[in-house]
XYZ file of C-alpha atoms in Angstrom:
672
model
C -10.560 37.016 12.503
C -7.456 36.841 15.356
C -7.703 36.337 18.331
C -7.171 38.917 19.683
C -9.799 38.495 23.277
C -7.732 35.823 24.372
C -5.489 38.066 27.575
C -8.772 39.313 28.779
C -10.506 35.692 28.266
C -7.085 35.082 31.135
C -7.728 38.033 33.361
C -11.134 37.174 33.843
C -9.911 33.427 34.778
C -7.600 34.259 37.322
C -9.404 36.800 38.753
C -11.288 36.787 42.462
C -13.490 39.653 41.823
C -17.328 39.501 42.160
C -19.418 41.431 39.505
C -23.401 41.450 39.046
C -25.418 39.812 36.980
C -26.258 42.798 35.165
C -24.849 43.645 31.837
C -22.668 46.409 32.492
C -20.724 45.310 35.143
C -17.041 44.914 34.080
C -13.854 42.914 35.447
C -11.600 44.520 38.256
C -8.308 42.534 38.958
C -5.799 43.356 41.336
C -1.651 42.758 41.429
C -0.284 43.133 45.367
C 3.357 44.061 46.045
C 5.325 44.929 48.905
C 4.654 47.807 49.073
C 1.862 48.460 46.613
C -1.605 47.747 46.367
C -2.180 47.833 41.940
C -6.228 47.780 41.107
C -7.132 47.433 37.236
C -10.856 47.871 35.651
C -11.214 46.207 31.904
C -12.978 47.678 29.587
C -15.566 45.538 28.231
C -15.638 47.042 24.452
C -14.554 49.717 23.135
C -17.594 52.390 23.989
C -16.478 51.288 27.662
C -12.900 52.410 27.046
C -14.006 55.444 24.849
C -15.683 56.188 27.569
C -13.181 56.314 30.076
C -10.641 58.040 27.871
C -13.394 60.569 27.672
C -14.925 60.621 31.771
C -12.571 59.187 34.055
C -12.662 57.146 36.591
C -14.011 57.500 40.691
C -11.958 54.618 42.748
C -12.992 54.174 46.077
C -11.063 51.961 48.760
C -13.106 50.962 52.056
C -12.927 52.160 55.395
C -9.687 50.970 57.083
C -11.024 47.529 59.466
C -14.450 47.772 57.697
C -14.486 46.659 53.979
C -18.191 47.748 53.761
C -17.525 51.099 54.412
C -17.223 53.480 51.210
C -18.834 56.518 53.339
C -15.591 56.997 55.443
C -13.407 55.528 52.593
C -10.226 56.978 50.378
C -11.789 58.230 47.231
C -9.637 59.030 44.066
C -10.704 60.334 40.919
C -9.177 59.635 38.100
C -9.249 63.064 35.760
C -9.808 61.902 31.349
C -7.254 61.454 29.093
C -8.205 63.526 27.094
C -8.252 67.088 29.458
C -4.716 66.283 30.303
C -3.285 66.449 26.977
C -2.976 70.047 27.351
C -0.643 69.227 30.238
C 1.208 67.020 28.418
C 4.337 66.836 26.582
C 3.849 65.336 23.101
C 6.944 64.814 22.605
C 7.143 61.369 25.019
C 6.174 59.246 22.721
C 4.351 56.717 25.577
C 1.861 60.151 25.723
C 1.708 60.641 21.739
C 0.745 56.705 21.422
C -2.003 57.510 23.815
C -3.233 60.448 21.510
C -3.017 57.921 19.198
C -4.764 55.704 20.578
C -7.586 57.783 21.832
C -7.997 59.389 17.984
C -8.104 55.414 17.229
C -10.510 54.949 19.401
C -12.725 57.825 18.524
C -12.522 57.188 14.589
C -13.622 53.517 15.906
C -16.694 54.415 16.937
C -17.683 55.289 13.722
C -17.587 52.425 11.827
C -18.267 48.959 11.427
C -17.750 45.881 14.554
C -14.715 44.552 12.802
C -12.455 48.257 13.098
C -13.923 48.741 17.020
C -12.689 45.211 17.390
C -8.864 46.129 15.712
C -9.201 49.413 17.770
C -10.085 47.711 20.797
C -7.282 45.389 20.223
C -4.770 47.457 19.832
C -5.503 49.471 22.989
C -5.725 46.845 25.269
C -3.245 45.949 24.005
C -0.571 48.573 24.306
C -2.073 49.388 28.162
C -1.954 45.953 28.790
C 1.545 45.329 28.674
C 2.761 48.350 29.436
C 3.271 49.449 33.456
C 2.880 53.485 32.270
C 0.057 52.874 29.386
C -2.908 50.924 32.295
C -1.859 54.219 34.455
C -1.701 56.762 31.970
C -4.879 55.583 30.108
C -6.752 55.770 33.791
C -6.815 51.869 33.446
C -5.593 51.539 36.107
C -4.270 52.826 39.820
C -1.172 52.285 41.976
C -1.962 52.684 46.225
C -0.316 51.770 49.276
C -1.028 48.428 50.297
C -4.185 49.072 53.606
C -2.229 47.595 57.215
C -4.934 45.248 57.679
C -3.921 41.687 57.508
C -7.814 40.566 56.243
C -9.538 41.773 52.946
C -10.386 44.846 51.873
C -13.260 46.477 49.654
C -12.357 48.917 46.712
C -14.936 50.414 44.642
C -14.413 51.201 40.782
C -17.570 53.729 39.063
C -17.054 54.131 35.034
C -20.197 56.849 34.159
C -23.054 55.191 32.601
C -22.443 51.342 33.841
C -23.237 49.712 37.456
C -20.210 50.291 39.705
C -18.266 47.586 40.946
C -16.897 46.702 43.829
C -14.149 43.768 44.231
C -12.822 42.994 47.856
C -9.223 41.955 47.222
C -7.538 39.729 49.804
C -4.599 41.475 51.646
C -2.102 39.286 50.195
C 1.432 39.648 48.166
C 0.622 38.240 44.252
C 2.230 35.631 43.133
C 5.270 36.230 40.382
C 4.466 32.246 38.005
C 7.133 30.584 36.425
C 7.576 30.876 32.188
C 7.842 27.666 30.274
C 10.338 26.072 29.146
C 12.074 26.901 26.428
C 13.572 25.432 23.570
C 15.753 26.088 20.312
C 17.118 25.246 16.931
C 18.704 26.066 13.857
C 16.431 25.899 11.106
C 17.633 25.437 7.484
C 21.110 26.692 8.388
C 21.457 29.897 8.657
C 18.291 31.028 11.378
C 17.816 30.369 14.840
C 14.079 29.635 16.106
C 12.965 30.014 19.476
C 9.242 27.591 21.023
C 7.605 27.319 23.649
C 4.045 26.875 25.487
C 2.600 30.628 25.506
C -0.933 28.694 26.187
C 0.255 26.670 28.793
C 0.513 30.558 30.969
C -2.431 32.360 29.747
C -3.828 33.423 32.454
C -0.262 34.496 34.027
C 0.904 36.689 30.765
C -0.199 38.240 28.442
C 3.450 39.380 25.847
C 7.070 37.935 25.870
C 9.978 39.560 26.159
C 13.075 37.850 24.240
C 16.950 38.777 25.271
C 19.701 37.699 23.288
C 23.109 37.320 24.127
C 26.167 37.000 21.104
C 29.318 34.411 22.731
C 30.217 35.883 26.121
C 28.677 39.489 25.547
C 25.690 40.297 27.435
C 21.813 39.639 27.029
C 19.849 42.358 25.064
C 16.453 42.485 24.498
C 15.891 42.300 20.748
C 12.316 43.329 20.292
C 11.110 46.602 20.515
C 6.961 45.786 21.544
C 6.392 42.502 23.474
C 6.052 39.207 21.727
C 1.941 38.389 21.668
C 0.386 34.677 21.352
C -1.621 35.954 18.404
C -3.379 32.442 16.737
C -6.054 32.610 14.094
C -8.669 30.047 14.848
C -7.927 27.413 12.393
C -4.505 26.885 14.194
C -4.405 24.101 16.728
C -4.755 25.040 20.376
C -1.455 23.473 21.671
C 0.473 24.954 18.926
C 3.933 26.816 20.690
C 4.800 30.390 19.990
C 8.209 30.412 18.383
C 10.118 34.005 17.026
C 12.139 33.073 14.301
C 15.857 35.323 14.272
C 17.518 35.870 11.091
C 19.729 38.732 11.683
C 22.395 36.368 12.639
C 26.512 35.770 11.382
C 28.152 31.928 10.559
C 30.022 30.262 13.573
C 28.688 32.845 16.501
C 26.793 30.492 19.283
C 23.363 33.042 20.658
C 21.848 32.852 23.469
C 18.659 33.348 24.047
C 15.832 33.376 27.321
C 12.578 34.686 27.985
C 10.597 37.002 30.746
C 6.665 36.626 30.932
C 4.372 40.275 31.031
C 1.551 39.930 33.728
C -1.403 42.453 32.669
C -0.358 44.785 34.986
C 3.362 45.027 32.453
C 5.067 43.972 35.242
C 8.488 41.717 34.498
C 8.008 38.177 35.222
C 10.675 35.267 35.844
C 13.197 34.212 33.258
C 12.542 31.238 31.372
C 16.100 28.463 31.003
C 18.267 30.649 28.947
C 18.901 27.839 25.477
C 22.219 28.260 22.956
C 21.766 27.497 19.165
C 25.499 27.723 17.541
C 25.081 29.164 14.022
C 27.231 26.953 12.336
C 30.222 28.146 9.060
C 28.077 27.608 5.551
C 30.640 25.971 3.190
C 28.952 28.545 0.666
C 30.665 26.393 -2.339
C 29.284 25.194 -5.316
C 30.810 22.234 -6.266
C 31.290 20.979 -9.879
C 33.508 18.265 -11.711
C 35.491 19.456 -14.483
C 37.139 16.794 -15.849
C 37.849 12.563 -16.354
C 40.842 11.199 -17.566
C 42.645 7.902 -18.295
C 45.493 7.331 -17.390
C 46.626 3.301 -17.899
C 44.851 2.190 -14.802
C 44.739 5.620 -13.642
C 41.753 7.745 -14.135
C 42.151 12.321 -13.038
C 38.965 13.984 -11.441
C 39.706 17.431 -11.523
C 37.302 19.224 -8.966
C 36.473 23.117 -8.844
C 35.270 25.429 -6.825
C 32.707 28.169 -7.005
C 31.289 30.975 -4.139
C 27.747 30.690 -3.993
C 27.605 34.644 -2.403
C 29.727 36.738 -3.210
C 29.713 39.015 -0.237
C 30.758 35.221 2.127
C 34.329 33.475 2.229
C 34.412 30.505 0.820
C 34.935 27.874 4.301
C 35.831 24.580 3.077
C 38.548 22.351 4.411
C 37.742 18.683 3.286
C 36.926 17.602 0.088
C 34.945 13.816 -0.817
C 35.276 11.893 -4.159
C 33.582 9.593 -3.875
C 31.946 6.419 -6.255
C 29.091 4.218 -7.275
C 28.174 1.897 -10.234
C 25.178 3.587 -10.199
C 23.454 6.642 -10.486
C 21.858 7.474 -7.210
C 23.186 4.700 -4.651
C 25.795 2.679 -2.928
C 28.955 5.896 -3.477
C 32.075 4.875 -1.597
C 34.279 6.941 -0.885
C 37.293 6.581 -2.926
C 39.545 9.441 -0.981
C 39.955 12.101 1.600
C 41.505 15.284 0.988
C 41.483 18.780 3.340
C 42.047 21.887 1.230
C 43.655 25.441 1.888
C 41.811 28.179 2.274
C 40.654 29.421 -0.945
C 42.313 26.874 -2.998
C 39.123 26.529 -5.854
C 41.381 23.632 -8.022
C 41.332 20.666 -7.006
C 43.074 16.649 -8.949
C 42.029 14.046 -7.222
C 43.621 10.153 -8.602
C 42.436 7.447 -7.967
C 42.988 3.647 -9.456
C 40.766 1.307 -11.386
C 40.101 -2.199 -11.195
C 40.341 -2.539 -15.405
C 42.776 -0.987 -17.766
C 39.189 -0.253 -20.345
C 36.055 -1.605 -19.499
C 35.173 0.615 -16.545
C 32.426 2.429 -15.752
C 31.664 4.427 -12.781
C 29.528 7.677 -11.426
C 31.852 10.548 -9.518
C 30.392 12.677 -6.355
C 32.174 14.696 -4.821
C 31.181 16.487 -1.216
C 32.548 19.590 0.869
C 32.844 20.084 3.518
C 33.243 23.181 5.725
C 35.047 23.474 9.899
C 31.417 22.665 11.048
C 30.414 19.271 8.868
C 28.261 21.859 7.169
C 28.602 19.644 3.242
C 27.703 20.652 -1.041
C 28.301 17.605 -3.262
C 28.760 18.197 -7.250
C 25.772 16.562 -9.415
C 26.795 13.052 -10.831
C 29.764 12.411 -13.429
C 29.660 9.695 -15.640
C 32.847 7.914 -17.087
C 33.487 5.148 -18.962
C 36.664 3.994 -21.771
C 35.861 1.211 -23.372
C 35.661 -2.115 -22.764
C 36.996 -4.558 -26.533
C 36.977 -7.515 -24.286
C 33.513 -10.212 -24.959
C 33.183 -11.669 -21.846
C 33.029 -15.349 -21.204
C 30.158 -17.455 -22.463
C 27.223 -18.496 -19.806
C 27.583 -22.112 -18.556
C 25.446 -24.654 -16.753
C 21.579 -23.925 -19.343
C 18.767 -26.000 -18.575
C 14.882 -25.811 -19.436
C 12.184 -26.514 -17.937
C 8.572 -26.558 -19.883
C 5.299 -27.378 -17.723
C 1.834 -28.846 -19.763
C 1.173 -25.390 -20.314
C 3.616 -24.153 -22.735
C 5.631 -21.728 -19.385
C 9.394 -22.655 -20.239
C 12.009 -21.559 -17.633
C 15.280 -21.070 -18.165
C 18.466 -21.022 -16.405
C 21.795 -20.496 -16.318
C 25.034 -19.394 -14.415
C 26.001 -16.038 -14.717
C 30.159 -16.017 -16.330
C 32.715 -14.695 -13.490
C 32.636 -10.963 -15.359
C 32.312 -7.455 -13.326
C 30.452 -5.964 -16.129
C 28.437 -7.669 -17.161
C 24.834 -5.348 -18.209
C 22.257 -8.895 -19.104
C 21.445 -11.575 -21.589
C 20.231 -12.080 -24.920
C 17.872 -15.186 -24.780
C 17.617 -17.286 -28.365
C 15.128 -19.121 -29.549
C 14.662 -21.800 -32.617
C 12.070 -24.158 -33.687
C 15.089 -26.804 -36.010
C 18.543 -26.928 -34.409
C 19.680 -25.766 -38.864
C 17.549 -23.255 -38.653
C 18.484 -19.288 -38.058
C 17.539 -18.599 -34.681
C 15.697 -15.335 -33.106
C 16.032 -12.926 -29.952
C 13.693 -13.468 -27.479
C 14.365 -10.702 -25.248
C 13.673 -7.070 -25.257
C 16.035 -5.189 -22.739
C 19.060 -6.549 -20.870
C 18.887 -7.998 -17.390
C 21.310 -9.398 -15.547
C 18.602 -11.994 -13.785
C 20.068 -15.740 -14.868
C 16.122 -16.659 -15.301
C 13.848 -15.754 -18.094
C 10.560 -17.460 -18.674
C 9.446 -17.803 -22.539
C 5.784 -19.195 -23.473
C 5.108 -21.538 -26.417
C 2.099 -22.655 -28.175
C 1.170 -26.231 -27.843
C -0.382 -26.983 -30.755
C 2.332 -27.230 -33.545
C 3.225 -30.591 -34.913
C 6.998 -29.603 -33.986
C 7.841 -30.745 -30.459
C 11.200 -29.990 -30.161
C 12.962 -26.217 -29.395
C 16.256 -25.219 -29.192
C 17.102 -22.311 -27.429
C 20.985 -20.604 -27.040
C 21.871 -17.570 -24.455
C 24.679 -15.063 -25.258
C 25.833 -12.458 -22.088
C 26.620 -9.011 -23.173
C 28.848 -6.278 -21.497
C 28.515 -3.331 -20.026
C 29.503 -1.962 -23.198
C 27.650 -4.041 -25.691
C 30.514 -7.412 -26.056
C 28.826 -10.311 -26.667
C 29.928 -13.545 -25.582
C 30.479 -16.391 -27.859
C 27.282 -18.856 -27.506
C 26.320 -20.410 -24.342
C 25.816 -24.438 -25.222
C 22.645 -25.260 -26.814
C 20.338 -27.161 -25.456
C 16.408 -29.492 -26.679
C 13.975 -28.205 -24.978
C 10.492 -31.174 -26.356
C 7.674 -29.751 -25.222
C 4.589 -32.070 -23.690
C 2.651 -33.398 -26.954
C -1.075 -31.894 -26.633
C -1.892 -32.629 -29.840
C -3.955 -36.210 -30.373
C -3.119 -38.971 -33.001
C -4.281 -38.348 -36.864
C -7.537 -40.034 -37.226
C -7.419 -43.880 -38.868
C -10.523 -45.464 -40.232
C -12.646 -48.289 -41.593
C -12.712 -48.886 -45.338
C -14.631 -51.831 -45.471
C -17.049 -54.134 -43.229
C -19.059 -56.743 -44.848
C -20.875 -59.674 -43.935
C -19.832 -63.080 -44.720
C -21.472 -66.135 -43.709
C -21.995 -65.811 -39.537
C -19.015 -63.637 -39.855
C -17.839 -60.522 -40.023
C -14.935 -59.621 -42.097
C -13.490 -55.606 -41.608
C -10.296 -53.984 -43.522
C -8.954 -50.182 -41.911
C -5.974 -47.478 -42.639
C -4.174 -46.879 -38.795
C -3.386 -43.253 -37.997
C 0.130 -42.225 -39.651
C 1.138 -40.508 -36.502
C 4.772 -41.768 -36.148
C 3.678 -41.662 -32.164
C 0.733 -43.436 -32.201
C 1.345 -46.207 -28.676
C -1.565 -48.646 -29.559
C -5.429 -49.019 -31.434
C -8.421 -50.180 -30.310
C -11.180 -52.014 -32.379
C -14.354 -51.007 -30.646
C -17.769 -53.237 -31.128
C -20.982 -51.334 -30.046
C -24.076 -53.052 -30.199
C -27.761 -52.184 -28.556
C -26.571 -54.335 -25.310
C -23.074 -53.339 -25.072
C -19.673 -51.440 -26.126
C -16.306 -53.810 -26.430
C -12.776 -53.748 -27.321
C -12.645 -56.691 -29.230
C -8.471 -56.117 -30.733
C -5.977 -54.542 -29.159
C -2.608 -53.709 -31.229
C 0.783 -51.834 -31.839
C 2.006 -49.426 -34.363
C 0.685 -51.142 -37.871
C 0.190 -54.726 -37.038
C -3.614 -55.306 -37.530
C -4.700 -54.029 -40.463
C -7.587 -56.565 -40.748
C -10.167 -57.900 -39.163
C -13.258 -61.212 -38.792
C -15.126 -61.620 -36.170
C -16.816 -64.141 -34.936
C -17.741 -63.515 -31.407
C -21.269 -60.411 -31.834
C -24.353 -61.549 -30.503
C -27.459 -60.929 -32.639
C -28.079 -56.511 -32.990
C -29.920 -55.401 -34.861
C -26.992 -52.663 -35.937
C -23.478 -53.679 -34.944
C -20.916 -50.209 -34.801
C -17.438 -50.919 -35.592
C -14.410 -48.026 -34.480
C -11.263 -47.710 -34.035
C -9.294 -45.422 -31.158
C -5.876 -44.781 -31.357
C -3.141 -43.213 -28.908
C 0.010 -41.902 -28.730
C 2.942 -41.861 -25.977
C 1.289 -39.213 -24.818
C -2.092 -39.791 -24.006
C -3.527 -37.870 -26.669
C -6.671 -40.148 -28.168
C -8.369 -39.886 -31.395
C -11.699 -41.759 -32.216
C -12.654 -43.279 -36.391
C -16.467 -42.407 -37.752
C -17.718 -45.707 -36.482
C -19.480 -47.827 -39.518
C -22.539 -49.776 -38.526
C -23.314 -52.653 -40.523
C -26.837 -54.044 -39.967
C -28.472 -57.883 -39.203
C -30.937 -60.479 -39.301
C -30.115 -64.024 -38.770
C -34.403 -64.971 -38.273
C -33.746 -65.991 -35.010
C -33.657 -63.905 -31.060
C -31.171 -65.499 -28.498
C -32.315 -68.009 -26.223
C -33.862 -67.073 -22.136
C -30.753 -66.447 -19.664
C -31.057 -67.843 -16.185
C -33.878 -70.593 -16.719
C -34.696 -72.078 -13.094
C -37.720 -74.129 -12.137
C -37.990 -75.275 -7.850
C -40.088 -77.097 -6.989
C -42.987 -76.314 -4.741
C -44.721 -78.921 -2.117
C -46.521 -76.872 -0.125
C -48.493 -74.753 -3.175
C -48.224 -78.281 -4.915
C -46.845 -76.636 -8.285
C -42.891 -76.380 -9.745
C -42.268 -72.473 -9.701
C -39.868 -71.855 -13.509
C -38.436 -68.026 -13.134
C -35.953 -66.573 -15.995
C -34.616 -62.807 -16.875
C -36.609 -60.998 -19.315
C -34.861 -60.800 -22.950
C -33.628 -57.593 -24.194
C -35.430 -57.317 -26.730
C -40.225 -56.560 -27.299
C -41.198 -60.079 -26.166
C -45.043 -60.860 -27.641
C -45.539 -64.429 -25.731
C -43.854 -67.248 -24.445
C -44.358 -70.350 -25.296
C -43.670 -73.459 -22.090
C -42.822 -76.774 -22.574
C -42.464 -79.763 -20.440
C -41.553 -83.663 -20.232
C -42.183 -85.478 -17.861
C -39.414 -89.007 -17.496
C -38.813 -90.053 -20.400
C -41.564 -88.714 -22.743
C -41.442 -85.715 -24.904
C -41.467 -82.270 -24.665
C -45.397 -80.648 -24.791
C -46.701 -77.303 -24.809
C -48.369 -76.843 -21.720
C -48.968 -73.067 -21.429
C -48.556 -69.986 -23.729
C -48.121 -65.911 -21.804
C -49.127 -63.034 -23.885
C -50.446 -59.781 -23.026
C -50.467 -58.473 -19.499
C -48.382 -61.353 -17.615
C -45.966 -61.524 -19.974
C -44.016 -58.949 -17.695
C -43.926 -61.104 -15.070
C -41.450 -63.989 -16.053
C -41.898 -66.956 -13.960
C -44.679 -69.773 -14.815
C -46.242 -72.003 -11.347
C -47.166 -75.251 -13.165
C -50.127 -77.114 -10.782
C -50.329 -79.806 -13.209
C -47.866 -82.163 -11.424
C -48.083 -85.106 -9.806
C -45.483 -86.034 -7.117
C -42.223 -88.350 -7.500
C -41.567 -87.820 -11.246
C -39.401 -86.098 -12.975
C -40.066 -82.932 -14.862
C -37.555 -81.217 -18.011
C -39.285 -77.459 -18.766
C -37.592 -75.309 -22.507
C -39.205 -72.051 -22.405
C -39.238 -70.217 -26.146
C -40.347 -66.149 -26.857
C -41.531 -64.227 -29.719
C -40.390 -61.230 -30.499
C -42.453 -58.405 -31.232
C -41.510 -58.912 -34.978
C -42.744 -62.588 -34.626
C -38.971 -64.508 -34.971
C -38.454 -66.808 -31.960
C -36.193 -67.272 -30.081
C -33.265 -70.288 -29.363
C -33.459 -72.755 -27.621
C -31.361 -73.507 -24.296
C -30.780 -75.790 -22.145
C -33.260 -77.993 -20.934
C -33.536 -77.661 -16.401
C -34.857 -80.751 -14.167
C -36.765 -80.354 -11.050
C -38.236 -84.023 -9.020
C -40.935 -83.215 -7.336
């Protein structure tokens, strides 16, 4: 609902009255001029307004020099408005309006609160915006200003309400300033003036707007004052504004406003704001035809009125051209035209006799630089001359198969884009990879690297605006990274001959194999026993193997890109009937403990028992100890049956769990 009580809030803020806490109390305010004092009381609701209309009011001015003495004061009784009707000439507009207000109030009293609030708003506005209406509606009296220099008191009595006493300082009331006025032209033909009415809401209820045209006189343009009503949803700092639409082009309008306070008095004038309404083009601009004559292009333009009742105010045309529909338009020619000239012919020169492509647009300007413009007009001439081929075509491919092609563009000015072609062989048909024409001189492609063919070929064709294709560029070769391993070699035969192993194999058939390796794997380790290039070897005899239950052989082939493949392994079971000799056998004399300590490295195979042999001086070896069971894990033996100043030699053999004895190692010597 409209915030229609904003002006009453303002009155309460500026008044300096004192009222009782009784709910029947009502505001009383005053305004003092040089000679008069105006006392006004403000109804709180529609019911109080109706009481005043039907019963009038009594106002008592306190006795001179004693503001508390109302018994000897000056009393004024206001006759009820309804009793004055018989004496009024209702042909008087203001008197007739009071009658309407009273009738509206009485009707509203019988309806809901919304109707009552609305009637109260209208009645209060009418009474507050007009000095005469304030007096006629019994809401204000005018008395001669008391001569006392201090203050005086007034008492206002309304039937059914507690009397209100107001102390009034005997000083002339100040007239408030009016906010700064600003103005602008909206949509080229509407003047909008704005001001901050909220900043003076406690001083002014309404505003009157005056306007003059060019050098004429200021005149009111509102039949009723402007009141800054707002809805609850509107921002409190929104400016008050007024839109003046009944304006004439080419004229200057000057505006100023003044405020009207709550007693109906006129306030000060604001600053003046001038708004010039420009002369509008009032034209529709059309490009009718474009024709080609050699290097010359003729553009025919026509103008039509938008509104027949208004003049065609165009005095200048500007022809613009671009190679793009929406952007980069450049001025080709400007021309002043005569009043009411509607057919205009532009002539401009093209850089090409044929094959040009342009968008044309024409702007029309009024004397005040208002504009209207045509829609873009596309025109081209057929170009049958192909562009030149691209140069410096290069290509790179990474390990993921991403190809980057780049080239240098030809010097043609009408290029539309490029076509990229690809083939697996230079002799086969090339296939276009591009799906649209673009001017970028870089193209990205993706290849499947898991194919046997490592070569790929490209060339590029440039295309102009009329789809003429250039000669093919140089064809370049791009070598794909090799990610495919070589074909698998295989071992044909594997057999034991005496104490050697004879083998044959088939090498990998891939052409890019760089090196192959023969691998031997036993229980102990894996060894590379032979390496060769291409087909250098396909047969080998292994005489260096050590004992093992199983010996596995395989061939590893590696190509130039370090891709590798391995044959299926072949194994051979060998049982020589003995086990390898012990390693790292040592003998150390320990004279402090009176023994010789013999130690050795534990063999890889499982041991059933050890045999310790000893030789003294030039004698023969004989068995001195057999070690089995828990002692097998120690890998050492203490010989305590030795005597001083003798040379001893030791041999140690072991027997495996499957009953085979080891070979003898070199005897170890020690002197005790």
